[in-house]
CSV table of C-alpha atoms and ligand atoms in Angstrom, one decimal:
chain,number,residue,atom,x,y,z
Z,1,MET,CA,302.2,231.6,167.0
Z,2,ASN,CA,298.6,230.4,167.4
Z,3,ILE,CA,295.9,232.4,165.9
Z,4,LEU,CA,292.4,232.0,166.6
Z,5,LEU,CA,290.3,233.3,163.3
Z,6,LEU,CA,286.8,233.7,163.9
Z,7,GLY,CA,283.4,233.6,162.4
Z,8,SER,CA,282.1,230.2,160.0
Z,9,GLY,CA,281.3,231.7,156.8
Z,10,GLY,CA,283.2,231.3,153.1
Z,11,ARG,CA,284.9,234.0,154.2
Z,12,GLU,CA,286.7,232.1,157.2
Z,13,SER,CA,288.2,229.6,155.1
Z,14,ALA,CA,290.0,231.2,152.1
Z,15,PHE,CA,291.2,233.2,155.4
Z,16,ALA,CA,291.6,229.3,156.7
Z,17,TRP,CA,293.4,228.5,153.6
Z,18,LYS,CA,295.8,231.3,153.5
Z,19,ILE,CA,297.3,231.6,156.5
Z,20,ALA,CA,297.5,227.8,157.5
Z,21,GLN,CA,300.0,227.8,155.1
Z,22,SER,CA,302.4,230.0,156.8
Z,23,PRO,CA,305.7,228.8,158.7
Z,24,LYS,CA,304.6,231.4,161.4
Z,25,CYS,CA,301.5,229.5,162.4
Z,26,LYS,CA,301.9,226.5,164.7
Z,27,GLN,CA,297.9,226.0,165.2
Z,28,LEU,CA,295.5,227.5,164.4
Z,29,PHE,CA,292.0,227.3,165.3
Z,30,ILE,CA,288.5,228.9,164.4
Z,31,ALA,CA,286.0,229.6,166.1
Z,32,PRO,CA,283.2,228.4,165.1
Z,33,GLY,CA,284.0,227.3,162.0
Z,34,ASN,CA,282.6,225.4,159.8
Z,35,ALA,CA,283.0,221.5,157.9
Z,36,GLY,CA,285.3,222.3,156.2
Z,37,THR,CA,287.8,225.1,157.6
Z,38,GLY,CA,288.3,221.5,159.9
Z,39,GLN,CA,291.0,220.8,157.0
Z,40,TYR,CA,293.1,224.0,157.9
Z,41,GLY,CA,293.0,224.0,161.5
Z,42,GLN,CA,291.0,222.6,164.7
Z,43,ASN,CA,287.3,223.9,164.7
Z,44,LEU,CA,286.1,225.5,168.2
Z,45,ASP,CA,282.9,225.1,169.0
Z,46,VAL,CA,282.1,229.0,170.8
Z,47,LYS,CA,279.5,231.9,168.7
Z,48,VAL,CA,281.8,234.7,167.8
Z,49,THR,CA,279.2,237.1,170.1
Z,50,ASP,CA,280.5,233.8,172.6
Z,51,PHE,CA,282.9,236.7,174.6
Z,52,GLU,CA,283.3,235.4,177.8
Z,53,GLY,CA,284.0,232.0,175.6
Z,54,ILE,CA,286.1,233.7,172.8
Z,55,LYS,CA,288.6,234.2,176.1
Z,56,LYS,CA,288.6,231.0,177.5
Z,57,ALA,CA,289.2,229.4,174.2
Z,58,VAL,CA,292.7,232.4,174.5
Z,59,LEU,CA,294.3,231.1,177.5
Z,60,SER,CA,293.7,227.1,176.6
Z,61,ASN,CA,295.5,227.0,173.2
Z,62,ASN,CA,297.2,229.8,173.9
Z,63,ILE,CA,296.5,231.4,170.5
Z,64,ASP,CA,298.5,234.9,170.4
Z,65,LEU,CA,296.6,236.8,167.8
Z,66,VAL,CA,292.9,236.9,167.3
Z,67,LEU,CA,292.1,237.7,163.2
Z,68,VAL,CA,288.3,238.3,164.2
Z,69,GLY,CA,286.9,237.9,160.0
Z,70,PRO,CA,282.8,238.5,160.5
Z,71,GLU,CA,281.4,243.0,161.5
Z,72,GLU,CA,279.5,241.8,164.4
Z,73,PRO,CA,281.1,241.2,167.1
Z,74,LEU,CA,283.4,243.8,166.0
Z,75,VAL,CA,280.4,246.5,166.2
Z,76,LYS,CA,279.5,244.2,169.0
Z,77,GLY,CA,283.2,245.5,171.0
Z,78,ILE,CA,285.6,242.5,171.1
Z,79,HIS,CA,288.6,244.0,170.4
Z,80,ASP,CA,288.1,246.2,173.9
Z,81,PHE,CA,286.5,243.6,175.6
Z,82,PHE,CA,290.1,242.2,175.6
Z,83,LEU,CA,291.3,245.6,176.3
Z,84,ALA,CA,289.8,245.7,178.9
Z,85,ASP,CA,291.2,242.0,180.4
Z,86,GLY,CA,294.0,242.0,182.4
Z,87,GLU,CA,294.7,238.4,181.4
Z,88,ILE,CA,294.1,238.6,177.5
Z,89,ARG,CA,294.9,242.3,176.8
Z,90,ASN,CA,298.5,241.2,175.7
Z,91,VAL,CA,296.3,239.4,173.1
Z,92,PRO,CA,296.1,240.6,169.5
Z,93,VAL,CA,292.6,241.5,167.9
Z,94,ILE,CA,292.9,242.4,164.4
Z,95,GLY,CA,289.3,243.8,163.9
Z,96,PRO,CA,289.0,247.6,164.5
Z,97,ARG,CA,287.2,249.0,168.2
Z,98,ALA,CA,283.9,249.1,168.2
Z,99,GLU,CA,284.1,252.8,167.4
Z,100,GLY,CA,285.7,252.3,164.9
Z,101,ALA,CA,284.2,249.4,163.2
Z,102,GLN,CA,281.3,252.6,163.2
Z,103,LEU,CA,282.2,252.9,160.2
Z,104,GLU,CA,280.6,250.0,159.7
Z,105,GLY,CA,277.7,250.8,162.1
Z,106,SER,CA,276.6,252.9,161.5
Z,107,LYS,CA,276.1,254.4,158.3
Z,108,ASP,CA,274.9,257.9,160.0
Z,109,PHE,CA,278.7,258.2,161.4
Z,110,SER,CA,280.2,257.2,158.1
Z,111,LYS,CA,278.9,259.6,156.2
Z,112,GLN,CA,279.7,262.9,158.4
Z,113,PHE,CA,282.7,261.1,158.9
Z,114,MET,CA,283.3,260.9,154.8
Z,115,GLN,CA,281.8,265.1,154.8
Z,116,ARG,CA,283.9,265.4,157.8
Z,117,HIS,CA,287.1,264.3,155.4
Z,118,ASN,CA,286.2,265.5,151.8
Z,119,ILE,CA,285.7,262.2,150.8
Z,120,PRO,CA,283.5,261.1,147.9
Z,121,THR,CA,280.8,259.9,149.0
Z,122,ALA,CA,276.8,261.0,147.3
Z,123,THR,CA,275.5,264.1,149.2
Z,124,SER,CA,272.7,262.3,151.8
Z,125,LYS,CA,270.9,264.1,154.5
Z,126,THR,CA,269.9,261.5,158.0
Z,127,PHE,CA,266.4,261.9,159.4
Z,128,THR,CA,265.0,260.0,162.7
Z,129,LYS,CA,261.2,260.0,164.4
Z,130,ASP,CA,261.3,263.3,164.9
Z,131,THR,CA,261.9,264.8,162.3
Z,132,LEU,CA,259.9,262.4,159.8
Z,133,GLU,CA,258.5,265.7,158.3
Z,134,ASP,CA,261.2,267.1,157.1
Z,135,GLY,CA,262.9,264.2,155.8
Z,136,LEU,CA,259.7,263.8,154.5
Z,137,HIS,CA,260.0,267.2,153.0
Z,138,TYR,CA,263.6,266.5,152.2
Z,139,LEU,CA,262.2,263.7,150.1
Z,140,ALA,CA,260.0,266.0,147.9
Z,141,THR,CA,262.8,268.2,146.7
Z,142,ALA,CA,265.5,264.7,146.2
Z,143,GLY,CA,265.8,263.5,142.6
Z,144,LEU,CA,264.8,260.1,142.4
Z,145,PRO,CA,266.2,257.6,141.8
Z,146,VAL,CA,266.7,257.8,146.0
Z,147,VAL,CA,268.7,255.7,148.0
Z,148,LEU,CA,266.8,254.4,151.7
Z,149,LYS,CA,269.7,253.1,154.5
Z,150,ALA,CA,268.2,252.0,157.8
Z,151,ASP,CA,271.6,253.7,160.0
Z,152,GLY,CA,273.0,249.9,161.9
Z,153,LEU,CA,273.6,246.6,160.5
Z,154,ALA,CA,270.6,245.1,158.8
Z,155,ALA,CA,271.8,242.5,157.6
Z,156,GLY,CA,273.1,243.3,154.7
Z,157,LYS,CA,268.9,244.7,153.9
Z,158,GLY,CA,268.2,248.0,155.0
Z,159,VAL,CA,269.5,249.5,151.9
Z,160,LEU,CA,266.2,251.1,149.3
Z,161,ILE,CA,266.3,252.1,146.2
Z,162,CYS,CA,263.3,254.1,145.6
Z,163,LEU,CA,261.6,255.3,141.7
Z,164,SER,CA,259.1,256.9,142.6
Z,165,LEU,CA,258.7,260.4,145.9
Z,166,GLU,CA,255.1,257.8,147.2
Z,167,GLU,CA,257.3,254.3,147.7
Z,168,ALA,CA,260.1,256.6,149.4
Z,169,GLN,CA,258.0,258.4,152.1
Z,170,ALA,CA,255.7,255.5,152.7
Z,171,GLU,CA,259.2,253.5,153.4
Z,172,LEU,CA,260.5,256.2,154.7
Z,173,ARG,CA,257.8,255.4,157.3
Z,174,SER,CA,257.8,252.4,157.4
Z,175,MET,CA,261.8,252.5,158.9
Z,176,LEU,CA,261.1,255.6,161.5
Z,177,MET,CA,258.0,254.8,162.7
Z,178,ASP,CA,256.8,250.8,162.4
Z,179,ALA,CA,260.8,250.0,162.9
Z,180,LYS,CA,260.9,247.9,159.3
Z,181,PHE,CA,264.4,247.0,160.6
Z,182,GLY,CA,264.4,247.3,163.7
Z,183,ASP,CA,266.1,249.8,166.2
Z,184,ALA,CA,268.2,249.6,162.8
Z,185,SER,CA,266.1,252.2,161.3
Z,186,SER,CA,265.5,253.7,163.3
Z,187,MET,CA,267.8,256.6,161.9
Z,188,VAL,CA,267.9,256.6,157.7
Z,189,VAL,CA,270.4,257.6,156.2
Z,190,ILE,CA,268.0,259.9,152.4
Z,191,GLU,CA,270.7,259.6,149.7
Z,192,GLN,CA,270.9,260.5,146.4
Z,193,PHE,CA,272.3,257.6,143.8
Z,194,LEU,CA,274.9,257.5,142.3
Z,195,GLN,CA,275.4,255.6,138.5
Z,196,GLY,CA,278.2,253.9,137.6
Z,197,ILE,CA,279.8,250.1,137.9
Z,198,GLU,CA,281.2,248.6,142.3
Z,199,LEU,CA,284.5,247.3,143.1
Z,200,SER,CA,285.7,246.4,146.1
Z,201,VAL,CA,288.6,248.1,147.7
Z,202,PHE,CA,290.4,246.4,150.8
Z,203,VAL,CA,292.8,248.1,153.0
Z,204,MET,CA,294.4,246.7,155.2
Z,205,THR,CA,296.0,249.0,158.3
Z,206,ASP,CA,298.5,249.5,161.9
Z,207,GLY,CA,296.2,252.8,162.5
Z,208,SER,CA,299.5,254.3,160.2
Z,209,HIS,CA,300.4,252.6,157.3
Z,210,TYR,CA,298.4,251.3,155.1
Z,211,LYS,CA,298.6,248.1,152.1
Z,212,ILE,CA,296.3,247.9,149.4
Z,213,LEU,CA,295.5,244.8,149.2
Z,214,PRO,CA,294.0,243.1,146.0
Z,215,GLU,CA,290.5,245.0,144.4
Z,216,ALA,CA,287.6,242.6,143.4
Z,217,LYS,CA,284.6,243.0,142.3
Z,218,ASP,CA,281.6,241.2,143.3
Z,219,TYR,CA,277.6,240.0,142.3
Z,220,LYS,CA,275.3,240.9,144.5
Z,221,ARG,CA,272.3,239.6,142.6
Z,222,ILE,CA,270.7,236.3,142.6
Z,223,GLY,CA,270.0,235.8,139.7
Z,224,GLU,CA,272.0,236.2,135.7
Z,225,GLY,CA,272.6,238.9,135.0
Z,226,ASP,CA,271.8,241.2,137.4
Z,227,THR,CA,268.3,240.2,138.6
Z,228,GLY,CA,266.4,239.7,141.5
Z,229,LEU,CA,266.8,239.8,145.0
Z,230,ASN,CA,269.5,241.1,146.5
Z,231,THR,CA,272.1,238.2,148.5
Z,232,GLY,CA,275.1,238.3,150.6
Z,233,GLY,CA,276.5,237.2,147.1
Z,234,MET,CA,277.3,235.4,144.1
Z,235,GLY,CA,280.2,235.1,143.1
Z,236,SER,CA,283.6,237.7,143.0
Z,237,VAL,CA,286.6,238.5,140.7
Z,238,SER,CA,290.1,239.9,141.4
Z,239,PRO,CA,290.9,241.5,140.4
Z,240,VAL,CA,288.8,243.6,138.0
Z,241,PRO,CA,289.8,245.4,134.9
Z,242,PHE,CA,288.4,248.9,135.4
Z,243,ALA,CA,290.1,249.7,138.2
Z,244,ASP,CA,293.6,250.4,136.5
Z,245,ALA,CA,296.1,252.4,138.0
Z,246,ALA,CA,295.0,255.5,136.9
Z,247,PHE,CA,291.9,254.9,138.7
Z,248,MET,CA,293.3,253.5,141.5
Z,249,GLN,CA,295.5,256.7,142.3
Z,250,LYS,CA,292.4,258.3,142.6
Z,251,VAL,CA,291.3,255.8,145.3
Z,252,GLU,CA,294.0,255.5,147.3
Z,253,GLU,CA,294.3,259.8,146.6
Z,254,ARG,CA,290.6,260.8,147.5
Z,255,VAL,CA,289.4,257.8,149.4
Z,256,ILE,CA,292.6,255.5,151.9
Z,257,ILE,CA,295.1,258.3,152.5
Z,258,PRO,CA,291.8,260.6,153.8
Z,259,THR,CA,290.3,257.4,155.3
Z,260,VAL,CA,293.5,256.8,157.4
Z,261,GLU,CA,294.6,259.6,157.9
Z,262,GLY,CA,290.9,260.9,159.6
Z,263,LEU,CA,291.0,258.0,161.4
Z,264,LYS,CA,294.6,259.5,162.6
Z,265,ALA,CA,293.7,262.6,163.3
Z,266,GLU,CA,290.1,261.7,165.0
Z,267,ASN,CA,292.4,259.0,167.5
Z,268,ILE,CA,290.2,256.5,166.4
Z,269,PRO,CA,292.6,253.7,166.9
Z,270,TYR,CA,292.8,251.2,164.3
Z,271,LYS,CA,294.3,248.0,163.3
Z,272,GLY,CA,291.9,246.4,160.7
Z,273,PHE,CA,290.6,245.6,157.1
Z,274,ILE,CA,288.1,248.9,156.1
Z,275,PHE,CA,286.4,247.6,153.5
Z,276,ILE,CA,285.3,250.6,150.8
Z,277,GLY,CA,282.6,250.2,149.2
Z,278,LEU,CA,283.2,251.7,146.2
Z,279,MET,CA,281.1,253.1,142.6
Z,280,ASN,CA,283.5,253.7,139.2
Z,281,CYS,CA,281.4,256.5,138.2
Z,282,GLU,CA,282.4,257.6,134.8
Z,283,GLY,CA,285.9,256.7,136.0
Z,284,GLU,CA,285.2,259.4,139.5
Z,285,PRO,CA,285.5,257.1,142.9
Z,286,GLN,CA,282.9,257.6,145.1
Z,287,VAL,CA,282.1,256.5,148.0
Z,288,ILE,CA,278.8,253.9,149.1
Z,289,GLU,CA,280.0,252.0,151.9
Z,290,TYR,CA,282.9,251.4,154.6
Z,291,ASN,CA,282.2,247.8,156.2
Z,292,CYS,CA,285.7,247.3,159.4
Z,293,ARG,CA,286.4,243.6,158.0
Z,294,MET,CA,286.8,242.1,154.5
Z,295,GLY,CA,283.7,240.8,152.1
Z,296,ASP,CA,282.9,238.2,151.1
Z,297,PRO,CA,282.8,236.6,148.3
Z,298,GLU,CA,286.0,239.5,147.4
Z,299,THR,CA,288.1,237.4,150.1
Z,300,GLU,CA,287.7,234.1,148.0
Z,301,SER,CA,289.4,235.7,145.3
Z,302,VAL,CA,291.6,237.6,147.2
Z,303,MET,CA,293.3,235.7,149.2
Z,304,PRO,CA,294.5,233.3,146.3
Z,305,ARG,CA,296.2,236.6,144.2
Z,306,ILE,CA,298.1,237.0,148.4
Z,307,GLU,CA,301.3,235.7,147.2
Z,308,SER,CA,303.3,237.1,150.7
Z,309,ASP,CA,302.8,234.6,153.6
Z,310,PHE,CA,299.1,236.7,155.0
Z,311,VAL,CA,300.1,235.8,158.8
Z,312,ASP,CA,303.1,238.3,158.6
Z,313,LEU,CA,301.4,241.1,157.3
Z,314,LEU,CA,298.5,240.2,160.0
Z,315,ILE,CA,301.6,240.4,162.1
Z,316,GLY,CA,302.9,244.2,160.5
Z,317,VAL,CA,299.1,245.0,161.8
Z,318,ALA,CA,299.5,243.4,165.1
Z,319,GLU,CA,302.9,244.9,166.2
Z,320,GLY,CA,302.5,248.8,164.3
Z,321,ASN,CA,305.0,247.9,161.3
Z,322,LEU,CA,303.1,247.1,159.3
Z,323,ASP,CA,305.3,249.4,156.3
Z,324,GLN,CA,307.7,247.0,156.8
Z,325,LYS,CA,306.7,243.7,155.5
Z,326,GLU,CA,306.0,242.6,151.9
Z,327,LEU,CA,302.4,242.3,150.0
Z,328,THR,CA,302.7,240.3,146.7
Z,329,ILE,CA,300.5,240.1,144.2
Z,330,SER,CA,299.8,238.1,141.8
Z,331,ASN,CA,299.6,238.6,138.8
Z,332,LYS,CA,296.1,236.0,138.1
Z,333,ILE,CA,292.4,236.2,137.6
Z,334,ALA,CA,290.8,234.9,140.6
Z,335,ALA,CA,287.2,233.4,140.3
Z,336,THR,CA,284.9,232.7,142.8
Z,337,VAL,CA,281.3,231.3,142.0
Z,338,MET,CA,278.8,230.8,144.9
Z,339,MET,CA,276.7,227.3,145.6
Z,340,VAL,CA,273.9,228.3,147.0
Z,341,SER,CA,269.9,226.8,149.1
Z,342,GLY,CA,267.4,226.2,146.7
Z,343,GLY,CA,264.8,229.8,147.7
Z,344,TYR,CA,268.4,231.6,149.1
Z,345,PRO,CA,268.0,234.9,149.9
Z,346,GLY,CA,264.4,233.8,151.0
Z,347,ASP,CA,263.4,230.7,152.7
Z,348,TYR,CA,266.0,227.7,152.0
Z,349,LEU,CA,266.3,224.6,153.0
Z,350,LYS,CA,269.3,222.3,154.2
Z,351,HIS,CA,270.5,219.2,155.5
Z,352,LYS,CA,271.1,218.5,152.4
Z,353,ALA,CA,274.2,215.5,151.4
Z,354,ILE,CA,277.1,217.8,149.5
Z,355,THR,CA,278.8,215.4,146.7
Z,356,GLY,CA,281.8,215.0,144.0
Z,357,THR,CA,283.7,218.2,145.8
Z,358,GLU,CA,286.3,215.4,146.0
Z,359,ASN,CA,286.1,215.5,141.7
Z,360,VAL,CA,286.8,219.5,141.3
Z,361,ARG,CA,290.5,219.8,140.1
Z,362,ASP,CA,290.9,223.3,139.0
Z,363,SER,CA,289.6,225.2,141.8
Z,364,HIS,CA,289.9,225.5,145.0
Z,365,VAL,CA,286.4,224.9,147.1
Z,366,PHE,CA,285.6,227.2,150.2
Z,367,HIS,CA,282.8,225.6,152.1
Z,368,ALA,CA,279.9,228.1,153.6
Z,369,GLY,CA,277.6,227.4,155.1
Z,370,THR,CA,277.8,223.2,155.4
Z,371,TYR,CA,278.2,220.5,158.0
Z,372,LEU,CA,279.7,217.5,159.9
Z,373,ASP,CA,277.1,215.6,160.1
Z,374,GLY,CA,279.4,211.8,161.0
Z,375,GLU,CA,281.3,211.7,158.0
Z,376,THR,CA,278.4,213.2,155.1
Z,377,VAL,CA,279.7,217.0,154.7
Z,378,LYS,CA,276.1,218.6,154.4
Z,379,THR,CA,274.2,221.9,153.8
Z,380,SER,CA,273.5,224.8,156.9
Z,381,GLY,CA,273.3,227.8,155.0
Z,382,GLY,CA,271.7,230.0,152.5
Z,383,ARG,CA,276.0,229.8,150.4
Z,384,VAL,CA,276.8,226.6,151.2
Z,385,LEU,CA,280.3,226.7,149.3
Z,386,ALA,CA,282.4,229.5,147.1
Z,387,VAL,CA,284.5,227.6,143.9
Z,388,THR,CA,287.4,229.5,143.1
Z,389,SER,CA,290.0,229.3,140.1
Z,390,LEU,CA,292.8,230.8,139.8
Z,391,GLN,CA,294.2,230.9,136.4
Z,392,ASP,CA,297.4,233.0,134.1
Z,393,ASP,CA,293.5,234.6,131.5
Z,394,MET,CA,290.3,236.0,133.3
Z,395,PHE,CA,288.8,234.3,130.0
Z,396,THR,CA,289.8,230.3,131.6
Z,397,ALA,CA,288.9,231.1,135.1
Z,398,LEU,CA,286.1,232.2,135.1
Z,399,GLN,CA,284.9,229.2,133.0
Z,400,GLN,CA,287.6,226.3,135.2
Z,401,ALA,CA,285.4,227.7,139.1
Z,402,THR,CA,281.7,227.6,136.5
Z,403,ALA,CA,283.0,224.2,134.9
Z,404,ASP,CA,283.7,222.2,138.8
Z,405,THR,CA,280.5,224.1,140.4
Z,406,SER,CA,279.8,222.0,137.9
Z,407,ARG,CA,280.8,218.7,139.9
Z,408,ILE,CA,279.7,219.4,142.8
Z,409,TYR,CA,276.0,218.7,143.7
Z,410,PHE,CA,273.1,219.3,146.6
Z,411,ASP,CA,269.6,218.6,145.6
Z,412,GLY,CA,268.8,222.3,145.3
Z,413,MET,CA,271.8,223.8,144.5
Z,414,TYR,CA,271.3,226.9,142.4
Z,415,PHE,CA,274.4,229.4,141.2
Z,416,ARG,CA,274.9,232.2,138.6
Z,417,LYS,CA,276.8,230.6,135.2
Z,418,ASP,CA,277.6,234.8,134.4
Z,419,ILE,CA,279.7,235.7,137.3
Z,420,GLY,CA,282.9,237.5,135.7
Z,421,PHE,CA,281.1,237.3,131.9
Z,422,ASP,CA,280.3,241.0,131.6
Z,423,LEU,CA,284.6,241.9,132.4
Z,424,LEU,CA,286.0,240.2,129.9
D,501,AMP,P1,275.4,249.3,150.8
D,501,AMP,O1,274.6,248.0,152.2
D,501,AMP,O2,275.8,250.4,151.4
D,501,AMP,O3,276.8,248.3,150.1
D,501,AMP,O4,274.1,249.1,150.1
D,501,AMP,C1,273.8,247.6,149.3
D,501,AMP,C2,273.5,248.3,147.6
D,501,AMP,O5,273.3,249.4,147.3
D,501,AMP,C3,275.8,248.5,146.9
D,501,AMP,O6,276.2,247.8,147.0
D,501,AMP,C4,274.4,249.3,145.5
D,501,AMP,O7,274.5,248.5,145.1
D,501,AMP,C5,273.1,250.2,145.8
D,501,AMP,N1,274.0,251.5,146.7
D,501,AMP,C6,274.0,251.7,147.6
D,501,AMP,N2,273.5,252.9,148.5
D,501,AMP,C7,273.6,253.5,146.6
D,501,AMP,C8,273.9,254.8,145.8
D,501,AMP,N3,274.0,255.8,146.3
D,501,AMP,N4,273.8,254.8,144.2
D,501,AMP,C9,273.3,253.5,144.3
D,501,AMP,N5,273.4,252.4,144.6
D,501,AMP,C10,274.0,252.8,145.8
D,502,LIG,N1,280.1,241.0,149.4
D,502,LIG,C1,279.7,242.0,149.9
D,502,LIG,C2,279.7,241.9,151.7
D,502,LIG,O1,280.4,240.9,151.8
D,502,LIG,O2,280.3,243.0,152.5
C-alpha cells in the first residue's frame, strides 16, 4: 500500500524508518518531512494543516493510509475532514477525530473525562475570566506547590508550577485576564502538585482493542541533572526500569482499560495513539496528561524496540482488528540523545551546516529540524537530530548514543551527556 505520513520531526523520522522496512509498504510519502525522511520515502511540500493540499496529495499519489504525526492537525479535525469528503472518505486516517483529540486539546476536557471514569489523577478545578475571584480563593486553600495549566494547546509552554501563593495568583490573573498563552489560557486548570517520577506510556487502539507499545522516559529539561528550562524533550530511554510488571499492570487496569472503555462508552470513536503522561507516585500511577499522538523524542526509542511489522499494526487500527495483529517487543534497550541548536529552547541558531552523520556506526540518526540546501544538510529547528542506539544493556545503549553524538558537528550544537544515567 501507499502511505502518507504527516509531520517533519524526529518522531516522523522514526516512523518513516520503521514503515519503510515493511513489505506491506509500497511507497511512503512524508509531508513535509525533513532532510532525513527523504532516505525512507518521498517528501512532499505540503504543510500538516493544509487539509486541501493533503487531499490533493492523497488523490495524486493513490494513498491508501494516512498516519498523522503531530497533534495540531488532529485537534483541527483532519480526520473529520477526510470523513466529510466523498473523494477521500475511504482513506483511513490513523489519529483520532477532533472530539477524541480533545484529550490533548483541552486539559479541562481530559480532567473531566478522567473524573467520569475514575482514572487516577491530581485533584483539580477549572476557572475562567468570569470565575477569577473563585480561582484566587481556591489557590489560597490549595497546597503548595500548585500547578496551573492553560486549557488549550500552548506548544508545551502552558504549564506553570508555582511555589508561592503570590506567584500562583499573579500567574492565574495573567493567564485569564492578559491572555498569557492567548486563547489557550482563556480557561485554566488548577491542579494539585504530584511528587514522583514521570514516564510516558503509549497505547495503540482501533477504538475497541488496544496494544500497549513500549513505554519510555523523556528528559524534558535543557540542562544536565534535569535543570533549566523545559524543552520538547532532550532524550529518551525505553524500557523504563521502574515501570516493572506490577506497576504496568496497575497502569493497564486503572488507566488504559478505563480510558479505552470510557471513549467507547461516550461514543467517541478513536483510532490512533493515546500517549499517557504518568507520574509514578510511590508505585501508584497518576495521570498527568493525555496526548492524542506519539511522543517526541520517545518515538525514536520506541520504534527500534518494535520487532513486528508496524504497517500491519496500523492496518489493524484502520480495520478494527488490532486484536488479531501481532506486537513483538525487543528486550533490548533504546537510548536517544537529542542534539539541539544553540539558544534552544529560546531563540536559536539556524542554517548551520551539519557534518559527520556518516561517521555514526552503532546508532540511528533520526533527523528532526533539518533541511537540504543543495547537497548540504542544514539546521532549521531547535531540535535538530535524534541519535538512538539499541543495545543489549542500558549502560552500552546510553554510552553509545552519547558517544555517537560526538561524531556529529554543527555550529552552536548542544546535547545532554547525562540522558538515562539516573536509571542505571
Ligand atoms: P503537561 O503539559 O501536562 O505534560 O505538563 C508539563 C510538565 O509539567 C509535565 O511533564 C510534568 O513534569 C509537569 N506537571 C504537570 N502536571 C503536574 C502535576 N500535577 N504535578 C507535578 N508536575 C506536573
Ligand atoms: N516528549 C513529550 C511530548 O512529545 O509531548
